[in-house]
Amino acid sequence: MRTIRKFEFLNARTIDEAVNTLAAYKGKAWPFAGGTDILRMMRFQPLPENLYPEVLINLKTISPSLEYIKEEDGILSIGALTKLVDIANNALVGERYSALANAANKVASPQIRNMATISGNICQLTHCLYFSKPDNRFHCLRKGGSECPAQLGDNRYCSIFGDVNGCVAVNTSDIAPALIALNARIKTNKRMVNAGEFWDVRVPGSTILDEDEIVVEIQVPRPPPDAKSVFMKFSIRSSIDFPIVNGAALIGDGVARIALNAVAPKPYRATKAEEVLKGKTIDETAAEEAAIAAVSEASPLSFNKWKISVAKAIVKRMVLNTKSR
Amino acid sequence: MNIPGEKKTDDIGVESKNLAKPPQIIGLTVNGRQHIFKVGVDIQPNTTLRDLLKERLGLYSPKEMCQGDGSCGSCTVMLDGKPVLSCLTLAVDCDGKSVETVEGIAEAGHPLIDAFRNNYAYQCGYCTSGFIVAAKALLDRNPNPTDEEIVKALSGNICRCGAYAAIISAVREAAERLKGG
Ligand SMILES: Cc1cc2nc3c(=O)[nH]c(=O)nc-3n(C[C@H](O)[C@H](O)[C@H](O)COP(=O)(O)OP(=O)(O)OC[C@H]3O[C@@H](n4cnc5c(N)ncnc54)[C@H](O)[C@@H]3O)c2cc1C
Ligand code: FES
Ligand code: FES
């Protein structure tokens, strides 16, 4: 049995305390939310010694609590520390923002949804087979190394849309595509970021956040009344497993937004597919055309051409599913 | 129950007035009994809830089939009434919370225990306590679950021996018994 790597654990009582402490430790402190992603990393230790946090800062002790869901003036606001189970079961989210509720309901397993938060989900580390191997077996680009073992190795689950900064690992957040399709904004202690611009590929992080920056709220504008949003996920088992390809779409009332994830190092907005659907009535032909357009820029690696068919099928089905109300 | 840190500066010499503080004492209720643990003495920051239950309280029911990867459910315990993975829960993060394990469920005479036995709902038995906790959580909030609801509630638990059909029958039987059947 592997024990979790040593660290110091601090409870933040305010957002200020959290970000001041993050700043004081200069990258050696990381925020701690549900812990399901970070503790697994601290146990299996895929990173080189210099990249681990020495301090974890508990955001769940912040008061007033960052755990809430409310809708005001046509904007749904979700506190950063809201548990996925509460998003999945919220009647309002289920009715008006169904892609988000369905995405939350498809993350990992019931136990993990009881523990995991929305901010932890969107900040999870992107990973591939090689990145995740325990004890820094593969010192890849995202660990400060000089090559990407997946480019020539087992890349069956990797990016079909090329690399970012040389990395072909995919972002596996189920929540991310729902936020992009729904045109959400992510509020931090410093700024407001459109969901489409929130993700990045760094050593080892996966977001644009600074060392002393935390997500405090997710804001989603209420979709137009006749638009429908859907989420779809393809994974090996229907529970526990990370997505192989997932996607979300918001279509109707003159709007067409489609996002895919687990297909690229950052969530992928299928703008070509959106253009195809502009001004069209949704039917089998339009859905097929959108699906073809969605993967028109794909450039698969040696072992993952098959993922293009999966992405295509997901786009087609999502588009057709937005038809029936 | 957190006692604010006494130190005025921390290790890096930064004034600690507006900084996060370490918890010093963790109080939690396990199967109805209250316990207090000193951080740094009884438990460390990296002590998981599973380690605490096993090493400090001698409760051996939560297993660690996937070695703490989060992917098997054998370490499932109830935290404030909800099933969670004790392998990915920190003991220092449980202050003021209430934990229930299979030992507590059995002590309370819950029909799930007999139902698992009657249905031979295991082969090696390593997954059993995780399944029983997940099933107890389901029956607490939904005493009359459909088969589909049972499957969904147990979808975070893996049985390597493939006793799934018998496990579902056991949960169905326990639900019947709870209704007085
Ligand atoms: C077995 C297993 C299966 C999984 N399957 C899926 C899946 O199917 N789909 C999926 O999407 N994910 C999956 N995950 C990944 C992940 O654990 C969850 O998605 C979860 O939502 C992470 O949330 P958390 O609150 O536990 O995050 P934590 O582990 O607490 O944090 C994750 C990361 O986010 C950072 N962070 C947390 N909160 C903030 C904040 N407010 N501001 C800035 N940074 C922050 C942390 O520093 C850390 O780097 C799985 C994990 C496991 C263990
Ligand atoms: S030991 Fe497998 S999920 Fe905890
Ligand atoms: S009975 Fe052996 S793992 Fe389930």
PDB file of N, CA, C and O in Angstrom, chain A residues 15 57 91 99 128 141 158 184 187-188 202 205 220 233 246 255 262 283 285 291-292 317 323-324:
ATOM      1  N   ILE A  15     -11.256  34.121   1.731  1.00  0.00           N
ATOM      2  CA  ILE A  15     -10.601  34.064   0.420  1.00  0.00           C
ATOM      3  C   ILE A  15      -9.241  34.766   0.514  1.00  0.00           C
ATOM      4  O   ILE A  15      -8.238  34.290  -0.017  1.00  0.00           O
ATOM      5  N   ILE A  57      -3.868  24.079   0.922  1.00  0.00           N
ATOM      6  CA  ILE A  57      -4.703  25.082   1.578  1.00  0.00           C
ATOM      7  C   ILE A  57      -6.170  24.733   1.393  1.00  0.00           C
ATOM      8  O   ILE A  57      -6.706  24.780   0.279  1.00  0.00           O
ATOM      9  N   ALA A  91     -32.771  20.881  -8.989  1.00  0.00           N
ATOM     10  CA  ALA A  91     -33.892  20.886  -9.932  1.00  0.00           C
ATOM     11  C   ALA A  91     -33.764  22.016 -10.951  1.00  0.00           C
ATOM     12  O   ALA A  91     -33.991  21.818 -12.149  1.00  0.00           O
ATOM     13  N   ALA A  99     -27.312  20.478 -19.605  1.00  0.00           N
ATOM     14  CA  ALA A  99     -25.992  19.939 -19.972  1.00  0.00           C
ATOM     15  C   ALA A  99     -25.084  19.898 -18.740  1.00  0.00           C
ATOM     16  O   ALA A  99     -24.337  18.937 -18.530  1.00  0.00           O
ATOM     17  N   CYS A 128      -1.992  11.782 -19.341  1.00  0.00           N
ATOM     18  CA  CYS A 128      -2.040  10.652 -20.264  1.00  0.00           C
ATOM     19  C   CYS A 128      -1.447   9.468 -19.510  1.00  0.00           C
ATOM     20  O   CYS A 128      -1.026   9.593 -18.368  1.00  0.00           O
ATOM     21  N   LEU A 141       7.285  16.361 -20.974  1.00  0.00           N
ATOM     22  CA  LEU A 141       7.331  17.819 -21.133  1.00  0.00           C
ATOM     23  C   LEU A 141       6.615  18.553 -20.011  1.00  0.00           C
ATOM     24  O   LEU A 141       7.073  19.587 -19.549  1.00  0.00           O
ATOM     25  N   CYS A 158      -5.076   9.785 -26.535  1.00  0.00           N
ATOM     26  CA  CYS A 158      -4.552  11.167 -26.567  1.00  0.00           C
ATOM     27  C   CYS A 158      -5.285  12.053 -27.572  1.00  0.00           C
ATOM     28  O   CYS A 158      -6.296  11.676 -28.136  1.00  0.00           O
ATOM     29  N   ALA A 184     -20.369  29.914 -20.128  1.00  0.00           N
ATOM     30  CA  ALA A 184     -20.179  30.301 -18.724  1.00  0.00           C
ATOM     31  C   ALA A 184     -18.943  31.176 -18.559  1.00  0.00           C
ATOM     32  O   ALA A 184     -18.076  31.239 -19.433  1.00  0.00           O
ATOM     33  N   LYS A 187     -15.197  33.053 -12.347  1.00  0.00           N
ATOM     34  CA  LYS A 187     -14.778  34.211 -11.561  1.00  0.00           C
ATOM     35  C   LYS A 187     -13.688  33.782 -10.585  1.00  0.00           C
ATOM     36  O   LYS A 187     -13.862  32.810  -9.847  1.00  0.00           O
ATOM     37  N   THR A 188     -12.561  34.497 -10.610  1.00  0.00           N
ATOM     38  CA  THR A 188     -11.488  34.207  -9.657  1.00  0.00           C
ATOM     39  C   THR A 188     -11.389  35.389  -8.699  1.00  0.00           C
ATOM     40  O   THR A 188     -12.134  36.355  -8.824  1.00  0.00           O
ATOM     41  N   ARG A 202       0.451  23.696 -18.980  1.00  0.00           N
ATOM     42  CA  ARG A 202       1.628  24.211 -18.295  1.00  0.00           C
ATOM     43  C   ARG A 202       2.383  23.095 -17.605  1.00  0.00           C
ATOM     44  O   ARG A 202       1.981  21.949 -17.641  1.00  0.00           O
ATOM     45  N   GLY A 205       0.463  22.446 -14.488  1.00  0.00           N
ATOM     46  CA  GLY A 205      -0.944  22.858 -14.395  1.00  0.00           C
ATOM     47  C   GLY A 205      -1.719  22.816 -15.694  1.00  0.00           C
ATOM     48  O   GLY A 205      -1.138  22.676 -16.777  1.00  0.00           O
ATOM     49  N   VAL A 220     -23.262  31.155 -15.091  1.00  0.00           N
ATOM     50  CA  VAL A 220     -23.802  30.670 -16.360  1.00  0.00           C
ATOM     51  C   VAL A 220     -25.033  31.489 -16.724  1.00  0.00           C
ATOM     52  O   VAL A 220     -26.004  31.514 -15.968  1.00  0.00           O
ATOM     53  N   LYS A 233     -21.288  11.511 -23.014  1.00  0.00           N
ATOM     54  CA  LYS A 233     -19.952  11.025 -22.635  1.00  0.00           C
ATOM     55  C   LYS A 233     -19.757   9.611 -23.134  1.00  0.00           C
ATOM     56  O   LYS A 233     -20.632   8.766 -22.983  1.00  0.00           O
ATOM     57  N   ASN A 246     -16.052  13.366 -24.671  1.00  0.00           N
ATOM     58  CA  ASN A 246     -17.343  13.848 -24.177  1.00  0.00           C
ATOM     59  C   ASN A 246     -17.671  15.146 -24.892  1.00  0.00           C
ATOM     60  O   ASN A 246     -16.841  15.683 -25.627  1.00  0.00           O
ATOM     61  N   VAL A 255     -29.134  30.024 -31.524  1.00  0.00           N
ATOM     62  CA  VAL A 255     -27.830  29.768 -30.908  1.00  0.00           C
ATOM     63  C   VAL A 255     -27.351  28.372 -31.283  1.00  0.00           C
ATOM     64  O   VAL A 255     -28.150  27.448 -31.359  1.00  0.00           O
ATOM     65  N   ALA A 262     -11.648  15.877 -23.910  1.00  0.00           N
ATOM     66  CA  ALA A 262     -10.864  14.633 -23.964  1.00  0.00           C
ATOM     67  C   ALA A 262     -10.387  14.339 -25.380  1.00  0.00           C
ATOM     68  O   ALA A 262      -9.944  13.255 -25.684  1.00  0.00           O
ATOM     69  N   ASP A 283     -32.053  18.461 -38.541  1.00  0.00           N
ATOM     70  CA  ASP A 283     -32.531  17.147 -38.983  1.00  0.00           C
ATOM     71  C   ASP A 283     -31.314  16.252 -39.162  1.00  0.00           C
ATOM     72  O   ASP A 283     -30.176  16.674 -38.924  1.00  0.00           O
ATOM     73  N   THR A 285     -29.669  15.239 -41.751  1.00  0.00           N
ATOM     74  CA  THR A 285     -28.626  15.742 -42.655  1.00  0.00           C
ATOM     75  C   THR A 285     -27.800  16.842 -41.985  1.00  0.00           C
ATOM     76  O   THR A 285     -26.564  16.834 -42.042  1.00  0.00           O
ATOM     77  N   ALA A 291     -21.435  17.054 -37.699  1.00  0.00           N
ATOM     78  CA  ALA A 291     -20.499  16.067 -37.155  1.00  0.00           C
ATOM     79  C   ALA A 291     -19.233  16.003 -38.011  1.00  0.00           C
ATOM     80  O   ALA A 291     -18.109  15.983 -37.484  1.00  0.00           O
ATOM     81  N   ILE A 292     -19.413  16.025 -39.329  1.00  0.00           N
ATOM     82  CA  ILE A 292     -18.254  15.985 -40.237  1.00  0.00           C
ATOM     83  C   ILE A 292     -17.400  17.251 -40.044  1.00  0.00           C
ATOM     84  O   ILE A 292     -16.176  17.189 -39.943  1.00  0.00           O
ATOM     85  N   ARG A 317     -25.173  12.854 -32.443  1.00  0.00           N
ATOM     86  CA  ARG A 317     -26.241  12.518 -31.479  1.00  0.00           C
ATOM     87  C   ARG A 317     -26.634  13.707 -30.620  1.00  0.00           C
ATOM     88  O   ARG A 317     -27.804  13.902 -30.310  1.00  0.00           O
ATOM     89  N   LYS A 323     -33.045  18.424 -30.685  1.00  0.00           N
ATOM     90  CA  LYS A 323     -34.254  18.624 -31.482  1.00  0.00           C
ATOM     91  C   LYS A 323     -35.511  18.300 -30.678  1.00  0.00           C
ATOM     92  O   LYS A 323     -36.419  19.102 -30.580  1.00  0.00           O
ATOM     93  N   SER A 324     -35.529  17.111 -30.080  1.00  0.00           N
ATOM     94  CA  SER A 324     -36.721  16.691 -29.344  1.00  0.00           C
ATOM     95  C   SER A 324     -36.788  17.444 -28.028  1.00  0.00           C
ATOM     96  O   SER A 324     -35.864  17.409 -27.241  1.00  0.00           O
TER      97      SER A 324
END
